mmCIF file of C-alpha atoms in Angstrom:
data_model
loop_
_atom_site.group_PDB
_atom_site.id
_atom_site.type_symbol
_atom_site.label_atom_id
_atom_site.label_comp_id
_atom_site.label_asym_id
_atom_site.label_seq_id
_atom_site.Cartn_x
_atom_site.Cartn_y
_atom_site.Cartn_z
ATOM 1 C CA SER A 206 70.209 58.982 -20.519
ATOM 2 C CA ARG A 207 70.068 62.423 -18.777
ATOM 3 C CA GLY A 208 66.771 62.321 -19.671
ATOM 4 C CA ASP A 209 66.141 59.758 -17.791
ATOM 5 C CA ARG A 210 68.388 60.343 -14.886
ATOM 6 C CA MET A 211 66.171 63.860 -14.347
ATOM 7 C CA ARG A 212 62.929 61.258 -14.994
ATOM 8 C CA PHE A 213 63.965 59.160 -12.020
ATOM 9 C CA TRP A 214 65.248 62.078 -9.266
ATOM 10 C CA GLY A 215 62.160 64.035 -10.453
ATOM 11 C CA CYS A 216 60.049 60.655 -9.732
ATOM 12 C CA LEU A 217 61.620 60.240 -6.489
ATOM 13 C CA VAL A 218 61.763 64.160 -5.527
ATOM 14 C CA GLY A 219 57.948 63.994 -5.912
ATOM 15 C CA LEU A 220 57.194 61.419 -4.441
ATOM 16 C CA GLY A 221 59.129 62.444 -1.170
ATOM 17 C CA VAL A 222 57.549 65.283 -1.274
ATOM 18 C CA PHE A 223 53.917 64.018 -1.520
ATOM 19 C CA LEU A 224 54.613 61.035 1.818
ATOM 20 C CA ALA A 225 56.086 64.148 3.920
ATOM 21 C CA ALA A 226 52.871 66.054 3.445
ATOM 22 C CA VAL A 227 50.660 63.188 3.993
ATOM 23 C CA PRO A 228 48.917 63.511 7.245
ATOM 24 C CA ALA A 229 48.984 60.823 9.721
ATOM 25 C CA LEU A 230 46.117 58.429 9.481
ATOM 26 C CA ALA A 231 47.540 55.745 11.737
ATOM 27 C CA GLU A 232 44.463 56.160 13.981
ATOM 28 C CA ARG A 233 41.850 55.314 11.054
ATOM 29 C CA PRO A 234 40.318 51.879 11.169
ATOM 30 C CA GLY A 235 41.652 49.366 9.530
ATOM 31 C CA GLY A 236 45.450 51.091 10.204
ATOM 32 C CA PHE A 237 48.074 50.852 7.862
ATOM 33 C CA GLN A 238 46.375 49.238 4.768
ATOM 34 C CA ALA A 239 43.545 51.865 4.499
ATOM 35 C CA TRP A 240 46.097 53.856 5.071
ATOM 36 C CA MET A 241 48.044 53.032 2.037
ATOM 37 C CA THR A 242 44.293 52.887 0.617
ATOM 38 C CA VAL A 243 43.941 56.226 1.310
ATOM 39 C CA LEU A 244 47.456 57.572 -0.002
ATOM 40 C CA ARG A 245 46.910 55.143 -3.248
ATOM 41 C CA GLN A 246 44.041 57.359 -3.627
ATOM 42 C CA GLU A 247 45.073 60.951 -3.351
ATOM 43 C CA ALA A 248 48.039 59.911 -5.054
ATOM 44 C CA MET A 249 46.433 58.693 -8.386
ATOM 45 C CA GLN A 250 43.436 61.454 -8.182
ATOM 46 C CA VAL A 251 45.190 64.618 -6.783
ATOM 47 C CA HIS A 252 48.696 64.385 -7.779
ATOM 48 C CA GLY A 253 48.171 62.419 -11.194
ATOM 49 C CA ILE A 254 50.617 59.300 -9.939
ATOM 50 C CA LYS A 255 49.128 56.684 -12.035
ATOM 51 C CA ALA A 256 48.115 52.935 -10.473
ATOM 52 C CA GLU A 257 51.270 51.009 -12.395
ATOM 53 C CA VAL A 258 53.536 53.569 -10.724
ATOM 54 C CA LEU A 259 52.400 52.776 -7.407
ATOM 55 C CA ASP A 260 52.355 48.897 -7.984
ATOM 56 C CA SER A 261 55.948 49.362 -8.481
ATOM 57 C CA VAL A 262 56.437 50.929 -5.837
ATOM 58 C CA PHE A 263 54.534 49.464 -3.261
ATOM 59 C CA PRO A 264 54.079 45.860 -2.939
ATOM 60 C CA LYS A 265 49.888 44.608 -2.075
ATOM 61 C CA ASP A 266 52.150 43.082 1.234
ATOM 62 C CA PHE A 267 53.704 46.679 2.405
ATOM 63 C CA GLN A 268 54.091 46.981 6.304
ATOM 64 C CA PRO A 269 56.266 50.130 7.653
ATOM 65 C CA ILE A 270 59.194 48.852 8.337
ATOM 66 C CA PRO A 271 60.012 49.476 11.618
ATOM 67 C CA LYS A 272 63.938 49.648 12.044
ATOM 68 C CA ILE A 273 62.814 52.917 10.001
ATOM 69 C CA VAL A 274 60.721 54.249 12.772
ATOM 70 C CA GLU A 275 63.554 53.073 15.409
ATOM 71 C CA LEU A 276 65.984 54.991 13.607
ATOM 72 C CA ASP A 277 64.379 57.979 12.836
ATOM 73 C CA ARG A 278 63.511 58.355 17.183
ATOM 74 C CA LYS A 279 67.052 58.203 17.587
ATOM 75 C CA GLN A 280 68.371 60.871 15.157
ATOM 76 C CA PRO A 281 71.792 62.685 16.381
ATOM 77 C CA GLU A 282 70.313 65.762 16.326
ATOM 78 C CA LYS A 283 68.063 64.518 18.959
ATOM 79 C CA THR A 284 70.436 63.220 20.834
ATOM 80 C CA LYS A 285 73.414 65.195 20.992
ATOM 81 C CA SER A 286 73.893 68.820 21.495
ATOM 82 C CA PHE A 287 74.201 70.984 18.125
ATOM 83 C CA GLU A 288 77.849 71.615 18.678
ATOM 84 C CA ALA A 289 78.852 68.108 18.433
ATOM 85 C CA TYR A 290 76.039 67.441 15.828
ATOM 86 C CA LEU A 291 77.950 70.155 14.192
ATOM 87 C CA ASN A 292 81.144 69.283 14.296
ATOM 88 C CA GLY A 293 80.309 65.386 13.136
ATOM 89 C CA ILE A 294 78.399 65.935 10.401
ATOM 90 C CA VAL A 295 80.653 69.675 8.825
ATOM 91 C CA THR A 296 83.765 68.322 8.242
ATOM 92 C CA PRO A 297 86.407 69.240 5.962
ATOM 93 C CA THR A 298 86.131 66.111 4.306
ATOM 94 C CA ARG A 299 82.602 66.603 3.902
ATOM 95 C CA MET A 300 83.260 69.925 2.164
ATOM 96 C CA LYS A 301 85.696 69.008 0.262
ATOM 97 C CA GLU A 302 83.220 65.744 -1.284
ATOM 98 C CA ALA A 303 80.870 68.433 -1.750
ATOM 99 C CA ARG A 304 82.010 70.626 -3.444
ATOM 100 C CA VAL A 305 83.396 68.003 -6.039
ATOM 101 C CA LYS A 306 79.889 67.109 -6.328
ATOM 102 C CA ALA A 307 78.699 70.155 -6.615
ATOM 103 C CA SER A 308 80.595 70.208 -9.944
ATOM 104 C CA ASP A 309 80.371 67.179 -11.017
ATOM 105 C CA PHE A 310 76.980 67.207 -11.015
ATOM 106 C CA SER A 311 76.058 70.916 -11.519
ATOM 107 C CA LEU A 312 73.970 70.637 -14.744
ATOM 108 C CA LEU A 313 72.369 67.415 -13.269
ATOM 109 C CA LEU A 314 71.676 70.060 -9.699
ATOM 110 C CA LYS A 315 70.473 73.109 -11.951
ATOM 111 C CA ASP A 316 67.707 71.428 -13.785
ATOM 112 C CA THR A 317 66.600 69.805 -10.034
ATOM 113 C CA GLY A 318 66.682 73.041 -8.448
ATOM 114 C CA GLU A 319 65.083 74.850 -11.229
ATOM 115 C CA GLU A 320 62.474 72.043 -11.765
ATOM 116 C CA PHE A 321 61.562 71.736 -8.403
ATOM 117 C CA GLN A 322 62.824 75.790 -7.069
ATOM 118 C CA VAL A 323 65.560 74.669 -4.208
ATOM 119 C CA ASP A 324 69.106 76.093 -4.495
ATOM 120 C CA PRO A 325 71.418 72.973 -5.260
ATOM 121 C CA GLY A 326 73.379 73.972 -2.033
ATOM 122 C CA PHE A 327 70.873 72.381 -0.532
ATOM 123 C CA ILE A 328 70.236 69.744 -2.256
ATOM 124 C CA VAL A 329 74.312 68.836 -2.094
ATOM 125 C CA ALA A 330 74.323 69.588 2.066
ATOM 126 C CA LEU A 331 70.896 66.948 2.079
ATOM 127 C CA TRP A 332 72.524 64.192 0.070
ATOM 128 C CA SER A 333 75.682 64.998 2.328
ATOM 129 C CA VAL A 334 74.201 64.472 5.492
ATOM 130 C CA GLU A 335 71.517 61.970 4.955
ATOM 131 C CA THR A 336 73.322 59.186 2.453
ATOM 132 C CA LYS A 337 76.823 60.190 2.720
ATOM 133 C CA PHE A 338 76.673 61.057 -0.955
ATOM 134 C CA GLY A 339 75.121 57.522 -1.804
ATOM 135 C CA ASN A 340 77.485 55.474 0.351
ATOM 136 C CA ASN A 341 75.295 54.657 3.433
ATOM 137 C CA THR A 342 71.480 54.136 2.159
ATOM 138 C CA GLY A 343 70.712 52.116 4.773
ATOM 139 C CA GLY A 344 69.646 49.608 2.452
ATOM 140 C CA TYR A 345 65.710 50.199 2.578
ATOM 141 C CA SER A 346 63.596 51.187 -0.849
ATOM 142 C CA ILE A 347 62.961 55.430 -0.515
ATOM 143 C CA PRO A 348 59.573 55.287 -1.527
ATOM 144 C CA LEU A 349 58.851 52.416 1.197
ATOM 145 C CA GLY A 350 60.674 53.978 3.863
ATOM 146 C CA LEU A 351 59.067 57.575 2.955
ATOM 147 C CA ALA A 352 55.848 56.010 3.429
ATOM 148 C CA THR A 353 56.664 54.174 6.531
ATOM 149 C CA LEU A 354 57.941 57.218 8.424
ATOM 150 C CA ALA A 355 54.460 59.057 6.847
ATOM 151 C CA TYR A 356 52.341 56.758 8.292
ATOM 152 C CA TYR A 357 53.532 57.053 12.086
ATOM 153 C CA GLY A 358 53.466 61.105 11.177
ATOM 154 C CA ARG A 359 55.771 62.133 13.870
ATOM 155 C CA ARG A 360 56.449 65.531 11.240
ATOM 156 C CA SER A 361 53.299 65.420 9.211
ATOM 157 C CA GLU A 362 52.165 68.783 11.238
ATOM 158 C CA TYR A 363 55.508 70.302 10.008
ATOM 159 C CA PHE A 364 55.522 69.476 6.315
ATOM 160 C CA ARG A 365 52.251 70.337 5.699
ATOM 161 C CA GLY A 366 53.006 74.434 7.633
ATOM 162 C CA GLY A 367 51.378 73.803 10.376
#
């Protein structure tokens, strides 16, 4: 139902924002498992995320995904000139598809934009750039991928306003 989709996307966006804002703790004793313990505690105590939700998203044996770290370090915006990057991302085909998706999902985009105070145009742009509108998801769990990126913390200060 529409309400279930809204809750799903709301949880996913909320989890992404939360994980992006988590400081890097890789240098702490205990490594990744200690970091996950702190992450879980903060998620439950500060953000009100239930333990059952965290258990369903993060398996007990979860470890950072090396391929995600590798891909993050090879982002095209870091390896191409701005002009080459822009020309590869902003194509007439992608712009046309963005207009179609914005129209097809206008109500969901409007509601999500209002709830999270994000312009729907930015949501569509990110959806396009990051997944080609769901056609390229990389085959990884989004929460596990975000946790991997948050753990390595290459951009954690940026997301905390630093």
